[in-house]
PDB file of C-alpha atoms in Angstrom:
ATOM      1  CA  MET C   1      29.092  15.943 -15.945  1.00 42.00           C
ATOM      2  CA  ASN C   2      30.345  14.404 -12.842  1.00 47.00           C
ATOM      3  CA  GLN C   3      33.377  12.029 -12.916  1.00 47.00           C
ATOM      4  CA  PRO C   4      32.952   8.578 -11.209  1.00 46.00           C
ATOM      5  CA  SER C   5      35.069   8.271  -8.221  1.00 52.00           C
ATOM      6  CA  LEU C   6      38.191   6.174  -8.130  1.00 48.00           C
ATOM      7  CA  PHE C   7      36.503   4.091  -5.399  1.00 55.00           C
ATOM      8  CA  SER C   8      33.002   3.920  -7.297  1.00 61.00           C
ATOM      9  CA  ALA C   9      31.433   0.569  -8.241  1.00 61.00           C
ATOM     10  CA  GLU C  10      31.598   1.803 -11.769  1.00 65.00           C
ATOM     11  CA  THR C  11      35.297   2.068 -11.725  1.00 66.00           C
ATOM     12  CA  LEU C  12      36.534  -1.083  -9.502  1.00 76.00           C
ATOM     13  CA  PRO C  13      36.495  -4.324 -10.889  1.00 87.00           C
ATOM     14  CA  PRO C  14      33.687  -6.590  -9.859  1.00 92.00           C
ATOM     15  CA  GLU C  15      34.456  -9.136  -7.115  1.00 95.00           C
ATOM     16  CA  LEU C  16      32.379 -12.419  -5.977  1.00 96.00           C
ATOM     17  CA  ALA C  17      32.407 -11.102  -2.550  1.00 96.00           C
ATOM     18  CA  ASP C  18      30.161  -8.109  -3.782  1.00 97.00           C
ATOM     19  CA  LEU C  19      27.383 -10.689  -3.929  1.00 98.00           C
ATOM     20  CA  GLY C  20      27.222 -10.508  -0.213  1.00 98.00           C
ATOM     21  CA  GLY C  21      25.080  -7.397  -0.874  1.00 98.00           C
ATOM     22  CA  LEU C  22      22.160  -9.611  -1.753  1.00 98.00           C
ATOM     23  CA  LEU C  23      22.627 -11.264   1.710  1.00 98.00           C
ATOM     24  CA  ALA C  24      22.817  -7.735   3.589  1.00 98.00           C
ATOM     25  CA  ALA C  25      19.476  -7.377   2.068  1.00 97.00           C
ATOM     26  CA  HIS C  26      16.884 -10.240   2.543  1.00 94.00           C
ATOM     27  CA  GLY C  27      18.623 -12.662   0.214  1.00 94.00           C
ATOM     28  CA  GLN C  28      19.427 -16.203   1.050  1.00 93.00           C
ATOM     29  CA  VAL C  29      22.326 -18.762   0.541  1.00 94.00           C
ATOM     30  CA  THR C  30      21.775 -22.531   0.593  1.00 92.00           C
ATOM     31  CA  ALA C  31      24.347 -25.172   0.397  1.00 91.00           C
ATOM     32  CA  ALA C  32      24.226 -28.842  -0.749  1.00 90.00           C
ATOM     33  CA  SER C  33      26.402 -31.312  -2.190  1.00 89.00           C
ATOM     34  CA  GLY C  34      26.379 -29.465  -5.526  1.00 90.00           C
ATOM     35  CA  GLY C  35      27.572 -26.239  -4.136  1.00 95.00           C
ATOM     36  CA  ALA C  36      25.955 -23.024  -2.730  1.00 96.00           C
ATOM     37  CA  ARG C  37      23.192 -20.941  -4.326  1.00 95.00           C
ATOM     38  CA  LEU C  38      22.041 -17.443  -3.899  1.00 96.00           C
ATOM     39  CA  SER C  39      18.376 -16.465  -4.127  1.00 92.00           C
ATOM     40  CA  ILE C  40      16.257 -13.291  -3.387  1.00 92.00           C
ATOM     41  CA  LEU C  41      12.604 -12.422  -4.045  1.00 89.00           C
ATOM     42  CA  LEU C  42      12.067  -9.146  -5.640  1.00 90.00           C
ATOM     43  CA  SER C  43       8.958  -6.937  -6.076  1.00 86.00           C
ATOM     44  CA  GLN C  44      10.276  -5.157  -9.193  1.00 90.00           C
ATOM     45  CA  ARG C  45      11.670  -6.622 -12.546  1.00 90.00           C
ATOM     46  CA  TRP C  46      14.383  -4.073 -13.198  1.00 94.00           C
ATOM     47  CA  ARG C  47      16.064  -5.020  -9.721  1.00 95.00           C
ATOM     48  CA  ALA C  48      16.023  -8.731 -11.000  1.00 94.00           C
ATOM     49  CA  THR C  49      17.447  -7.738 -14.499  1.00 95.00           C
ATOM     50  CA  ALA C  50      20.132  -5.604 -12.987  1.00 97.00           C
ATOM     51  CA  LEU C  51      21.170  -8.498 -10.390  1.00 97.00           C
ATOM     52  CA  VAL C  52      21.399 -11.111 -13.156  1.00 97.00           C
ATOM     53  CA  ASP C  53      23.733  -8.773 -15.066  1.00 97.00           C
ATOM     54  CA  GLU C  54      25.855  -8.122 -11.851  1.00 97.00           C
ATOM     55  CA  CYS C  55      25.912 -11.925 -11.132  1.00 98.00           C
ATOM     56  CA  VAL C  56      27.189 -12.498 -14.524  1.00 97.00           C
ATOM     57  CA  ALA C  57      29.858  -9.833 -14.368  1.00 96.00           C
ATOM     58  CA  ARG C  58      31.124 -11.799 -11.491  1.00 97.00           C
ATOM     59  CA  GLY C  59      31.168 -15.125 -13.509  1.00 97.00           C
ATOM     60  CA  ILE C  60      28.147 -16.636 -11.781  1.00 98.00           C
ATOM     61  CA  ALA C  61      25.004 -17.477 -13.868  1.00 98.00           C
ATOM     62  CA  ALA C  62      21.579 -16.369 -12.621  1.00 97.00           C
ATOM     63  CA  ASP C  63      18.109 -16.353 -13.878  1.00 93.00           C
ATOM     64  CA  ALA C  64      14.814 -14.382 -12.826  1.00 92.00           C
ATOM     65  CA  VAL C  65      11.765 -16.322 -12.941  1.00 87.00           C
ATOM     66  CA  ASP C  66       8.322 -14.731 -12.814  1.00 80.00           C
ATOM     67  CA  ALA C  67       5.874 -15.764 -10.084  1.00 63.00           C
ATOM     68  CA  ALA C  68       3.681 -17.708 -12.161  1.00 64.00           C
ATOM     69  CA  GLU C  69       6.482 -19.932 -13.271  1.00 69.00           C
ATOM     70  CA  VAL C  70       8.048 -20.324  -9.784  1.00 62.00           C
ATOM     71  CA  GLY C  71       4.484 -21.266  -8.696  1.00 59.00           C
ATOM     72  CA  ALA C  72       4.510 -24.222 -11.088  1.00 49.00           C
ATOM     73  CA  ALA C  73       7.616 -25.584  -9.912  1.00 50.00           C
ATOM     74  CA  ALA C  74       8.219 -24.294  -6.212  1.00 49.00           C
ATOM     75  CA  ASP C  75      10.127 -27.032  -5.369  1.00 47.00           C
ATOM     76  CA  MET C  76      13.070 -26.154  -7.540  1.00 49.00           C
ATOM     77  CA  TYR C  77      13.501 -23.038  -5.585  1.00 48.00           C
ATOM     78  CA  ASP C  78      14.843 -24.240  -2.133  1.00 49.00           C
ATOM     79  CA  GLY C  79      11.666 -24.148  -0.452  1.00 48.00           C
ATOM     80  CA  ILE C  80      11.286 -20.272  -0.771  1.00 49.00           C
ATOM     81  CA  LEU C  81       7.615 -19.344  -0.206  1.00 47.00           C
ATOM     82  CA  VAL C  82       6.787 -17.149  -3.493  1.00 50.00           C
ATOM     83  CA  ASP C  83       4.457 -14.263  -3.406  1.00 52.00           C
ATOM     84  CA  ALA C  84       2.095 -13.894  -6.394  1.00 42.00           C
ATOM     85  CA  ALA C  85       3.398 -10.473  -7.256  1.00 51.00           C
ATOM     86  CA  THR C  86       7.373 -11.210  -7.048  1.00 78.00           C
ATOM     87  CA  THR C  87      10.187 -12.244  -9.056  1.00 88.00           C
ATOM     88  CA  LEU C  88      12.625 -14.686  -7.693  1.00 89.00           C
ATOM     89  CA  LEU C  89      16.153 -14.460  -8.713  1.00 92.00           C
ATOM     90  CA  ARG C  90      18.648 -17.372  -8.232  1.00 92.00           C
ATOM     91  CA  THR C  91      22.143 -18.074  -9.276  1.00 96.00           C
ATOM     92  CA  GLU C  92      23.415 -21.420 -10.291  1.00 96.00           C
ATOM     93  CA  ARG C  93      24.294 -24.022  -7.680  1.00 96.00           C
ATOM     94  CA  THR C  94      28.189 -23.695  -7.679  1.00 97.00           C
ATOM     95  CA  GLU C  95      31.193 -24.683  -5.542  1.00 97.00           C
ATOM     96  CA  VAL C  96      32.431 -21.056  -6.305  1.00 97.00           C
ATOM     97  CA  LEU C  97      29.863 -19.645  -3.931  1.00 97.00           C
ATOM     98  CA  GLU C  98      30.767 -22.056  -1.074  1.00 96.00           C
ATOM     99  CA  LEU C  99      33.067 -19.608   0.828  1.00 96.00           C
ATOM    100  CA  LEU C 100      30.557 -16.837   0.506  1.00 96.00           C
ATOM    101  CA  ALA C 101      27.918 -19.226   1.944  1.00 96.00           C
ATOM    102  CA  THR C 102      30.297 -20.121   4.986  1.00 96.00           C
ATOM    103  CA  ASP C 103      31.178 -16.654   5.564  1.00 96.00           C
ATOM    104  CA  TRP C 104      27.857 -15.476   5.855  1.00 97.00           C
ATOM    105  CA  THR C 105      26.161 -18.245   8.209  1.00 96.00           C
ATOM    106  CA  ARG C 106      26.716 -19.650  11.624  1.00 94.00           C
ATOM    107  CA  GLY C 107      25.125 -22.808  11.730  1.00 88.00           C
ATOM    108  CA  ALA C 108      21.868 -22.673   9.856  1.00 85.00           C
ATOM    109  CA  VAL C 109      21.622 -18.937  10.751  1.00 93.00           C
ATOM    110  CA  LYS C 110      22.469 -15.934   8.411  1.00 96.00           C
ATOM    111  CA  ALA C 111      25.188 -13.925  10.122  1.00 97.00           C
ATOM    112  CA  VAL C 112      27.469 -11.115   8.961  1.00 98.00           C
ATOM    113  CA  PRO C 113      31.118 -11.699   8.328  1.00 97.00           C
ATOM    114  CA  GLU C 114      33.332 -10.446  10.898  1.00 93.00           C
ATOM    115  CA  ALA C 115      35.598  -8.741   8.725  1.00 93.00           C
ATOM    116  CA  LEU C 116      33.009  -7.391   6.191  1.00 96.00           C
ATOM    117  CA  LEU C 117      33.556  -4.127   4.702  1.00 94.00           C
ATOM    118  CA  ALA C 118      30.970  -1.974   2.891  1.00 94.00           C
ATOM    119  CA  GLY C 119      32.819  -1.990  -0.308  1.00 94.00           C
ATOM    120  CA  ALA C 120      31.557  -0.089  -3.415  1.00 95.00           C
ATOM    121  CA  GLY C 121      30.293  -3.231  -5.111  1.00 96.00           C
ATOM    122  CA  LEU C 122      28.696  -4.918  -2.130  1.00 97.00           C
ATOM    123  CA  LEU C 123      26.808  -1.613  -1.570  1.00 97.00           C
ATOM    124  CA  ARG C 124      25.634  -1.325  -5.133  1.00 97.00           C
ATOM    125  CA  LEU C 125      24.155  -4.875  -5.179  1.00 98.00           C
ATOM    126  CA  TRP C 126      22.479  -4.016  -1.641  1.00 98.00           C
ATOM    127  CA  LEU C 127      20.934  -1.046  -3.376  1.00 97.00           C
ATOM    128  CA  ILE C 128      19.773  -2.802  -6.312  1.00 97.00           C
ATOM    129  CA  ALA C 129      18.240  -5.486  -4.199  1.00 96.00           C
ATOM    130  CA  ALA C 130      16.667  -3.365  -1.545  1.00 96.00           C
ATOM    131  CA  GLY C 131      17.440   0.367  -1.735  1.00 97.00           C
ATOM    132  CA  ARG C 132      14.959   3.289  -2.103  1.00 96.00           C
ATOM    133  CA  GLN C 133      14.611   6.996  -1.474  1.00 95.00           C
ATOM    134  CA  THR C 134      12.478   8.224   1.424  1.00 94.00           C
ATOM    135  CA  PRO C 135      11.594  11.744   2.215  1.00 91.00           C
ATOM    136  CA  GLY C 136      14.659  13.506   3.228  1.00 86.00           C
ATOM    137  CA  GLY C 137      16.833  10.426   3.077  1.00 95.00           C
ATOM    138  CA  TYR C 138      17.668   6.896   1.688  1.00 97.00           C
ATOM    139  CA  VAL C 139      17.090   3.365   3.024  1.00 98.00           C
ATOM    140  CA  LEU C 140      18.766   0.064   2.716  1.00 98.00           C
ATOM    141  CA  GLY C 141      16.498  -2.827   3.260  1.00 97.00           C
ATOM    142  CA  LEU C 142      17.439  -5.461   5.927  1.00 97.00           C
ATOM    143  CA  ASP C 143      16.318  -9.172   6.315  1.00 95.00           C
ATOM    144  CA  PRO C 144      13.405  -9.285   8.638  1.00 93.00           C
ATOM    145  CA  HIS C 145      14.253 -12.913   9.238  1.00 92.00           C
ATOM    146  CA  ALA C 146      17.732 -12.333  10.372  1.00 95.00           C
ATOM    147  CA  PRO C 147      17.401  -9.545  13.111  1.00 96.00           C
ATOM    148  CA  GLY C 148      20.753 -10.624  14.303  1.00 96.00           C
ATOM    149  CA  THR C 149      22.471  -8.892  11.279  1.00 97.00           C
ATOM    150  CA  HIS C 150      20.984  -5.534  11.700  1.00 98.00           C
ATOM    151  CA  GLN C 151      23.012  -3.832  14.172  1.00 97.00           C
ATOM    152  CA  ARG C 152      26.389  -5.406  12.642  1.00 97.00           C
ATOM    153  CA  LEU C 153      25.353  -4.263   9.102  1.00 98.00           C
ATOM    154  CA  ALA C 154      24.864  -0.571  10.466  1.00 98.00           C
ATOM    155  CA  ALA C 155      28.216  -0.839  12.142  1.00 98.00           C
ATOM    156  CA  VAL C 156      29.683  -1.856   8.771  1.00 98.00           C
ATOM    157  CA  CYS C 157      27.896   1.131   7.027  1.00 98.00           C
ATOM    158  CA  ALA C 158      29.248   3.466   9.619  1.00 98.00           C
ATOM    159  CA  ARG C 159      32.649   2.586   9.260  1.00 96.00           C
ATOM    160  CA  ALA C 160      32.295   3.342   5.607  1.00 95.00           C
ATOM    161  CA  GLY C 161      31.007   6.865   6.476  1.00 96.00           C
ATOM    162  CA  LEU C 162      27.410   5.791   5.995  1.00 97.00           C
ATOM    163  CA  ALA C 163      26.213   6.035   9.673  1.00 97.00           C
ATOM    164  CA  GLY C 164      22.589   5.476   9.590  1.00 97.00           C
ATOM    165  CA  ALA C 165      19.519   4.493  11.858  1.00 97.00           C
ATOM    166  CA  ILE C 166      17.715   1.242  12.119  1.00 98.00           C
ATOM    167  CA  VAL C 167      14.050   1.687  11.616  1.00 97.00           C
ATOM    168  CA  GLY C 168      11.253  -0.812  11.764  1.00 94.00           C
ATOM    169  CA  ALA C 169      13.528  -3.465  13.314  1.00 91.00           C
ATOM    170  CA  ALA C 170      10.413  -5.353  14.512  1.00 88.00           C
ATOM    171  CA  SER C 171       8.464  -5.022  11.349  1.00 89.00           C
ATOM    172  CA  ASP C 172       8.414  -6.752   8.114  1.00 87.00           C
ATOM    173  CA  THR C 173      10.408  -3.913   6.438  1.00 91.00           C
ATOM    174  CA  PRO C 174      13.267  -3.092   8.595  1.00 95.00           C
ATOM    175  CA  VAL C 175      15.824  -0.701   7.228  1.00 97.00           C
ATOM    176  CA  ILE C 176      18.841   1.320   7.568  1.00 98.00           C
ATOM    177  CA  ARG C 177      17.877   4.979   7.140  1.00 98.00           C
ATOM    178  CA  LEU C 178      20.622   7.360   5.845  1.00 97.00           C
ATOM    179  CA  THR C 179      20.092  11.232   6.066  1.00 96.00           C
ATOM    180  CA  GLY C 180      22.352  14.306   5.631  1.00 95.00           C
ATOM    181  CA  ARG C 181      23.956  15.593   2.291  1.00 94.00           C
ATOM    182  CA  ARG C 182      27.255  14.394   3.228  1.00 95.00           C
ATOM    183  CA  ARG C 183      26.290  10.721   3.882  1.00 96.00           C
ATOM    184  CA  LEU C 184      23.848  10.780   0.686  1.00 95.00           C
ATOM    185  CA  ARG C 185      26.652  12.111  -1.439  1.00 94.00           C
ATOM    186  CA  ARG C 186      29.075   9.554  -0.059  1.00 95.00           C
ATOM    187  CA  LEU C 187      26.607   6.693  -0.752  1.00 96.00           C
ATOM    188  CA  LEU C 188      26.240   7.914  -4.348  1.00 94.00           C
ATOM    189  CA  GLU C 189      29.832   8.322  -4.886  1.00 93.00           C
ATOM    190  CA  LEU C 190      30.431   4.607  -3.910  1.00 94.00           C
ATOM    191  CA  VAL C 191      27.626   3.001  -5.726  1.00 95.00           C
ATOM    192  CA  GLY C 192      27.745   5.019  -9.060  1.00 92.00           C
ATOM    193  CA  GLY C 193      24.998   5.582 -11.519  1.00 92.00           C
ATOM    194  CA  PRO C 194      21.614   3.618 -11.350  1.00 94.00           C
ATOM    195  CA  PRO C 195      21.419   0.635 -13.591  1.00 94.00           C
ATOM    196  CA  ARG C 196      19.429   0.606 -16.784  1.00 91.00           C
ATOM    197  CA  GLY C 197      15.481   0.586 -16.064  1.00 92.00           C
ATOM    198  CA  ALA C 198      15.673   1.803 -12.558  1.00 94.00           C
ATOM    199  CA  PRO C 199      13.030   4.284 -11.576  1.00 93.00           C
ATOM    200  CA  GLY C 200      14.171   7.553 -10.215  1.00 88.00           C
ATOM    201  CA  ASP C 201      13.132   7.117  -6.565  1.00 90.00           C
ATOM    202  CA  ALA C 202      15.097   3.879  -6.311  1.00 93.00           C
ATOM    203  CA  TRP C 203      18.740   5.441  -6.253  1.00 94.00           C
ATOM    204  CA  PRO C 204      20.348   8.028  -4.327  1.00 92.00           C
ATOM    205  CA  ALA C 205      19.530  11.571  -5.762  1.00 84.00           C
ATOM    206  CA  GLN C 206      22.193  13.660  -7.209  1.00 71.00           C
ATOM    207  CA  LEU C 207      23.036  16.427  -4.497  1.00 56.00           C
TER     208      LEU C 207
END
């Protein structure tokens, strides 16, 4: 049995900044007088369940709502357009998330923080939100509505030993694609084992 790395998300304490992994993917953050809120649309229920647990581990309440419920009360969800086949995860609105919102926005536009590091916790949440295996590699989903973040996030990954190629930058499903045994082993070392309920193709393979 492999022992978790000392730098794995399974051994490091959870940090609030790890929630930036949702924003590295296609998550959104909104700020109002009552504080800030993170939200993200997810096509698989296991991702929502796992992310609720990750939020709670960081002291942030969150819920996952089925599409039918969201459709009945869409005005409660910050104007997000909800596809009939998705689940919406959203956190509570809280002042605790205001710094995260400030770090990840420039004006009204999502932007990558200047000093962002691809830490183990942030990577784990990014994978849960938008990671999957592909033939010969693994991809991290990017936000198609925030193309200005793509190159910056690729550079952040490269500094963590996870250099990859941006694929589909002009499509609805842009990703950073990682290949090579060394990079994939490094990724798995950082993010630890898959959350409960994750299908086999959702997590980096054990090499």
